[in-house]
């Protein structure tokens, strides 16, 4: 398994869990067959950074340097000529979606991670793997993935100052309601969590959880976020919580990918 990654913390966690992975650096420098020691590549998977495509971002699309990495992915699919390929990305403007579809030769399949996890995460998947439907709904709810509150460390609880900040109104936040908290508060009674992003490490407003079991406001823990992405418990242990949050938010929902891969033939 060859991996093109430049984030040193993600590489560290990959090495911890899969020490036989061969890391080949920046995708812009990866060339077939030179970078692969002559090995034939059967499957190419990837997801160029989504910030340039996302409706929540600046929507710079293909003018964004991060989104331009899609073309590096497309180049490698062409060079490697694998049996299968898979590309994941966020919901985007239709014209951008059409560019990707034209280059890869397939239309995307939309899958929401809420079918296999307790997280709402709508994503597009371009693949030539023959799929015949959506994943089975496992009916997992947010309350099902929460840690025992007795085990949650004090570092995960928000201060009174932070809570007061979220409870205040602000003209710039009027689209969210009268309080900052109106748009971002999650509780155990909520069926599904919001979409995890790399910004969850910042705490408020992206990670603001009202734990009604203790009547305190806190962050969802890295372990809870791993569960939202259907990553094995403790998979990201070994780096700081900040880096754990980032890589979990940037990652894929494992059980969605498993559903897709189950349709591959040897």
Short mmCIF file of C-alpha atoms in Angstrom, two decimals:
data_model
loop_
_atom_site.label_atom_id
_atom_site.label_comp_id
_atom_site.label_asym_id
_atom_site.label_seq_id
_atom_site.Cartn_x
_atom_site.Cartn_y
_atom_site.Cartn_z
CA UNK A 1 0.00 0.00 0.00
CA UNK A 2 1.49 3.30 -1.13
CA UNK A 3 0.37 6.54 0.54
CA UNK A 4 0.88 10.10 -0.66
CA UNK A 5 0.57 12.31 2.42
CA UNK A 6 2.40 15.43 3.63
CA UNK A 7 0.87 15.90 7.10
CA UNK A 8 3.49 14.55 9.49
CA UNK A 9 0.93 13.71 12.18
CA UNK A 10 -1.28 11.74 9.81
CA UNK A 11 1.82 9.89 8.63
CA UNK A 12 2.76 9.12 12.23
CA UNK A 13 -0.65 7.60 12.94
CA UNK A 14 -0.62 5.66 9.67
CA UNK A 15 2.78 4.19 10.57
CA UNK A 16 1.51 3.26 14.03
CA UNK A 17 -1.47 1.35 12.70
CA UNK A 18 -0.07 0.10 9.39
CA UNK A 19 3.73 0.02 9.61
CA UNK A 20 4.10 -1.67 6.21
CA UNK A 21 2.62 1.35 4.38
CA UNK A 22 5.11 2.86 1.92
CA UNK A 23 5.01 6.65 2.14
CA UNK A 24 5.89 8.40 -1.12
CA UNK A 25 5.42 12.08 -0.23
CA UNK A 26 3.76 14.98 -2.01
CA UNK A 27 1.35 13.84 -4.73
CA UNK A 28 2.76 16.45 -7.09
CA UNK A 29 6.04 14.53 -7.07
CA UNK A 30 4.51 11.07 -7.48
CA UNK A 31 5.10 9.53 -10.89
CA UNK A 32 4.12 6.16 -12.30
CA UNK A 33 5.91 3.77 -12.48
CA UNK A 34 8.99 5.34 -10.86
CA UNK A 35 7.40 6.10 -7.48
CA UNK A 36 5.99 2.59 -7.12
CA UNK A 37 9.11 0.48 -7.64
CA UNK A 38 7.60 -1.08 -10.71
CA UNK A 39 4.50 -2.41 -8.93
CA UNK A 40 1.22 -2.52 -10.85
CA UNK A 41 -1.43 -0.43 -9.11
CA UNK A 42 -4.86 -2.07 -8.83
CA UNK A 43 -6.72 0.63 -6.89
CA UNK A 44 -6.25 4.41 -6.67
CA UNK A 45 -8.20 6.19 -3.92
CA UNK A 46 -8.08 9.81 -2.91
CA UNK A 47 -9.87 12.98 -1.99
CA UNK A 48 -8.32 16.33 -2.83
CA UNK A 49 -8.76 18.94 -0.09
CA UNK A 50 -12.38 20.03 -0.08
CA UNK A 51 -12.02 23.61 1.17
CA UNK A 52 -12.03 25.02 -2.36
CA UNK A 53 -15.20 23.15 -3.32
CA UNK A 54 -17.30 23.32 -0.18
CA UNK A 55 -20.45 25.45 -0.02
CA UNK A 56 -19.30 26.31 3.51
CA UNK A 57 -15.95 27.65 2.28
CA UNK A 58 -14.92 30.42 -0.09
CA UNK A 59 -16.16 28.41 -3.07
CA UNK A 60 -13.08 29.28 -5.11
CA UNK A 61 -13.35 25.88 -6.70
CA UNK A 62 -10.66 24.97 -9.22
CA UNK A 63 -8.90 28.31 -8.69
CA UNK A 64 -8.09 27.22 -5.13
CA UNK A 65 -4.57 25.68 -4.95
CA UNK A 66 -5.87 22.90 -2.72
CA UNK A 67 -8.64 21.93 -5.14
CA UNK A 68 -6.18 21.86 -8.02
CA UNK A 69 -4.77 18.73 -6.43
CA UNK A 70 -7.74 16.93 -7.99
CA UNK A 71 -5.91 17.11 -11.29
CA UNK A 72 -2.94 15.33 -9.72
CA UNK A 73 -5.30 12.55 -8.69
CA UNK A 74 -6.77 12.38 -12.19
CA UNK A 75 -3.27 12.29 -13.67
CA UNK A 76 -2.30 9.33 -11.52
CA UNK A 77 -5.49 7.44 -12.37
CA UNK A 78 -4.57 7.86 -16.03
CA UNK A 79 -0.92 6.93 -15.53
CA UNK A 80 -1.56 3.92 -13.26
CA UNK A 81 -4.56 2.65 -15.22
CA UNK A 82 -5.88 0.75 -12.17
CA UNK A 83 -8.71 -1.76 -12.22
CA UNK A 84 -10.60 0.43 -9.76
CA UNK A 85 -10.57 4.03 -8.57
CA UNK A 86 -12.43 6.00 -5.92
CA UNK A 87 -12.57 9.76 -5.36
CA UNK A 88 -14.40 11.39 -2.46
CA UNK A 89 -15.39 15.02 -2.07
CA UNK A 90 -17.99 17.37 -0.64
CA UNK A 91 -21.21 18.66 -2.11
CA UNK A 92 -20.24 21.37 -4.58
CA UNK A 93 -21.49 23.62 -7.37
CA UNK A 94 -22.86 21.56 -10.23
CA UNK A 95 -20.41 22.95 -12.77
CA UNK A 96 -17.47 21.79 -10.64
CA UNK A 97 -19.09 18.40 -10.14
CA UNK A 98 -19.50 18.09 -13.91
CA UNK A 99 -15.82 18.85 -14.54
CA UNK A 100 -14.80 16.01 -12.23
CA UNK A 101 -17.34 13.66 -13.81
CA UNK A 102 -16.16 14.47 -17.33
CA UNK A 103 -12.52 13.83 -16.46
CA UNK A 104 -13.12 10.59 -14.53
CA UNK A 105 -15.82 9.31 -16.85
CA UNK A 106 -18.34 8.49 -14.11
CA UNK A 107 -21.07 10.32 -12.25
CA UNK A 108 -20.83 10.62 -8.46
CA UNK A 109 -22.87 8.64 -5.98
CA UNK A 110 -24.13 10.59 -2.95
CA UNK A 111 -23.94 8.81 0.39
CA UNK A 112 -24.67 10.29 3.80
CA UNK A 113 -22.61 8.78 6.61
CA UNK A 114 -25.67 8.97 8.85
CA UNK A 115 -26.65 5.56 7.47
CA UNK A 116 -23.67 3.87 9.13
CA UNK A 117 -22.81 6.28 11.93
CA UNK A 118 -24.20 8.93 14.27
CA UNK A 119 -22.91 11.74 12.04
CA UNK A 120 -24.59 13.68 9.26
CA UNK A 121 -21.92 13.72 6.54
CA UNK A 122 -23.11 14.10 2.95
CA UNK A 123 -20.35 13.22 0.49
CA UNK A 124 -19.95 12.48 -3.21
CA UNK A 125 -18.09 9.39 -4.42
CA UNK A 126 -16.83 8.97 -7.96
CA UNK A 127 -15.91 5.35 -8.63
CA UNK A 128 -15.96 2.61 -11.25
CA UNK A 129 -16.63 0.03 -8.55
CA UNK A 130 -20.08 -1.40 -9.38
CA UNK A 131 -22.45 -0.32 -6.61
CA UNK A 132 -26.04 -1.47 -6.27
CA UNK A 133 -27.44 0.70 -3.54
CA UNK A 134 -26.88 2.60 -0.32
CA UNK A 135 -25.41 1.16 2.87
CA UNK A 136 -27.86 -0.41 5.26
CA UNK A 137 -29.12 2.00 7.89
CA UNK A 138 -27.59 0.90 11.21
CA UNK A 139 -29.76 3.41 13.13
CA UNK A 140 -26.85 4.60 15.28
CA UNK A 141 -27.68 7.73 17.27
CA UNK A 142 -25.47 10.35 18.87
CA UNK A 143 -26.24 9.07 22.35
CA UNK A 144 -24.94 5.63 21.31
CA UNK A 145 -21.35 6.79 20.77
CA UNK A 146 -20.88 8.97 23.86
CA UNK A 147 -18.21 8.12 26.42
CA UNK A 148 -19.13 7.39 30.01
CA UNK A 149 -19.15 10.91 31.46
CA UNK A 150 -17.15 9.69 34.47
CA UNK A 151 -14.24 9.00 32.09
CA UNK A 152 -14.21 12.40 30.37
CA UNK A 153 -11.26 14.56 31.40
CA UNK A 154 -11.65 18.13 32.65
CA UNK A 155 -9.76 19.44 29.59
CA UNK A 156 -12.80 18.65 27.47
CA UNK A 157 -15.20 20.87 29.42
CA UNK A 158 -15.79 24.46 28.32
CA UNK A 159 -15.08 27.27 30.77
CA UNK A 160 -17.76 29.59 32.07
CA UNK A 161 -16.31 32.33 29.87
CA UNK A 162 -16.63 30.17 26.77
CA UNK A 163 -20.21 29.22 27.61
CA UNK A 164 -21.08 32.89 28.17
CA UNK A 165 -19.60 33.72 24.75
CA UNK A 166 -21.82 31.12 23.08
CA UNK A 167 -24.89 32.30 24.97
CA UNK A 168 -24.52 35.93 23.92
CA UNK A 169 -26.21 37.40 20.87
CA UNK A 170 -24.24 39.09 18.13
CA UNK A 171 -25.38 40.99 15.04
CA UNK A 172 -22.93 39.05 12.89
CA UNK A 173 -24.54 35.84 14.05
CA UNK A 174 -28.16 36.77 13.46
CA UNK A 175 -28.45 34.18 10.71
CA UNK A 176 -27.82 31.61 13.44
CA UNK A 177 -30.47 32.98 15.75
CA UNK A 178 -30.44 35.20 18.79
CA UNK A 179 -27.52 33.36 20.37
CA UNK A 180 -24.35 31.90 18.98
CA UNK A 181 -25.35 28.63 20.62
CA UNK A 182 -28.61 28.35 18.67
CA UNK A 183 -26.95 27.01 15.57
CA UNK A 184 -24.16 24.95 17.10
CA UNK A 185 -25.44 23.31 20.27
CA UNK A 186 -25.67 19.52 20.28
CA UNK A 187 -27.15 17.36 23.01
CA UNK A 188 -27.48 13.61 23.64
CA UNK A 189 -31.11 13.91 22.53
CA UNK A 190 -30.09 15.00 19.03
CA UNK A 191 -30.35 12.05 16.62
CA UNK A 192 -27.16 12.74 14.65
CA UNK A 193 -24.12 14.96 15.14
CA UNK A 194 -23.14 17.79 12.85
CA UNK A 195 -20.56 17.08 10.18
CA UNK A 196 -17.07 16.81 11.63
CA UNK A 197 -14.54 19.15 10.02
CA UNK A 198 -10.87 19.87 10.61
CA UNK A 199 -12.01 22.98 12.52
CA UNK A 200 -13.46 20.92 15.35
CA UNK A 201 -10.16 21.28 17.23
CA UNK A 202 -10.93 24.99 17.72
CA UNK A 203 -13.67 24.19 20.21
CA UNK A 204 -16.37 26.84 19.89
CA UNK A 205 -18.43 27.16 17.90
CA UNK A 206 -17.62 23.94 16.01
CA UNK A 207 -17.38 21.65 19.02
CA UNK A 208 -20.01 22.76 21.49
CA UNK A 209 -21.82 19.89 23.17
CA UNK A 210 -24.34 20.26 25.99
CA UNK A 211 -23.99 17.08 27.99
CA UNK A 212 -27.39 16.95 29.64
CA UNK A 213 -26.22 13.97 31.67
CA UNK A 214 -24.05 16.38 33.69
CA UNK A 215 -25.66 19.73 32.76
CA UNK A 216 -22.30 20.95 31.54
CA UNK A 217 -21.02 22.12 28.17
CA UNK A 218 -18.02 20.39 26.69
CA UNK A 219 -16.31 19.24 23.53
CA UNK A 220 -16.99 15.92 21.92
CA UNK A 221 -13.86 13.94 22.77
CA UNK A 222 -11.43 12.56 20.17
CA UNK A 223 -12.72 9.07 20.98
CA UNK A 224 -16.31 10.14 20.34
CA UNK A 225 -15.21 11.73 17.06
CA UNK A 226 -13.46 8.51 16.07
CA UNK A 227 -16.74 6.71 16.63
CA UNK A 228 -18.61 9.26 14.52
CA UNK A 229 -16.26 8.43 11.67
CA UNK A 230 -16.49 4.67 12.46
CA UNK A 231 -12.76 4.65 13.11
CA UNK A 232 -11.61 2.02 15.67
CA UNK A 233 -11.45 3.35 19.23
CA UNK A 234 -8.02 4.79 19.93
CA UNK A 235 -6.89 4.69 16.30
CA UNK A 236 -5.55 8.27 16.43
CA UNK A 237 -3.90 8.00 19.86
CA UNK A 238 -0.26 9.02 19.73
CA UNK A 239 -0.46 12.69 18.77
CA UNK A 240 -1.99 15.75 20.45
CA UNK A 241 -5.77 16.09 20.69
CA UNK A 242 -5.56 19.03 18.29
CA UNK A 243 -3.98 16.84 15.63
CA UNK A 244 -6.38 13.99 16.37
CA UNK A 245 -9.37 16.27 15.80
CA UNK A 246 -7.88 17.60 12.56
CA UNK A 247 -7.18 14.21 11.00
CA UNK A 248 -10.54 12.79 12.06
CA UNK A 249 -12.34 15.78 10.55
CA UNK A 250 -10.32 15.50 7.35
CA UNK A 251 -10.85 11.75 7.08
CA UNK A 252 -13.41 9.41 5.59
CA UNK A 253 -16.20 7.49 7.27
CA UNK A 254 -14.67 4.02 7.31
CA UNK A 255 -17.91 2.06 7.06
CA UNK A 256 -18.99 3.99 3.95
CA UNK A 257 -15.71 3.11 2.24
CA UNK A 258 -16.09 -0.49 3.39
CA UNK A 259 -19.54 -0.60 1.79
CA UNK A 260 -18.06 0.59 -1.51
CA UNK A 261 -15.05 -1.72 -1.39
CA UNK A 262 -17.22 -4.75 -0.70
CA UNK A 263 -18.34 -4.53 -4.32
CA UNK A 264 -14.84 -4.98 -5.73
CA UNK A 265 -13.85 -8.24 -7.37
CA UNK A 266 -10.35 -9.71 -7.23
#
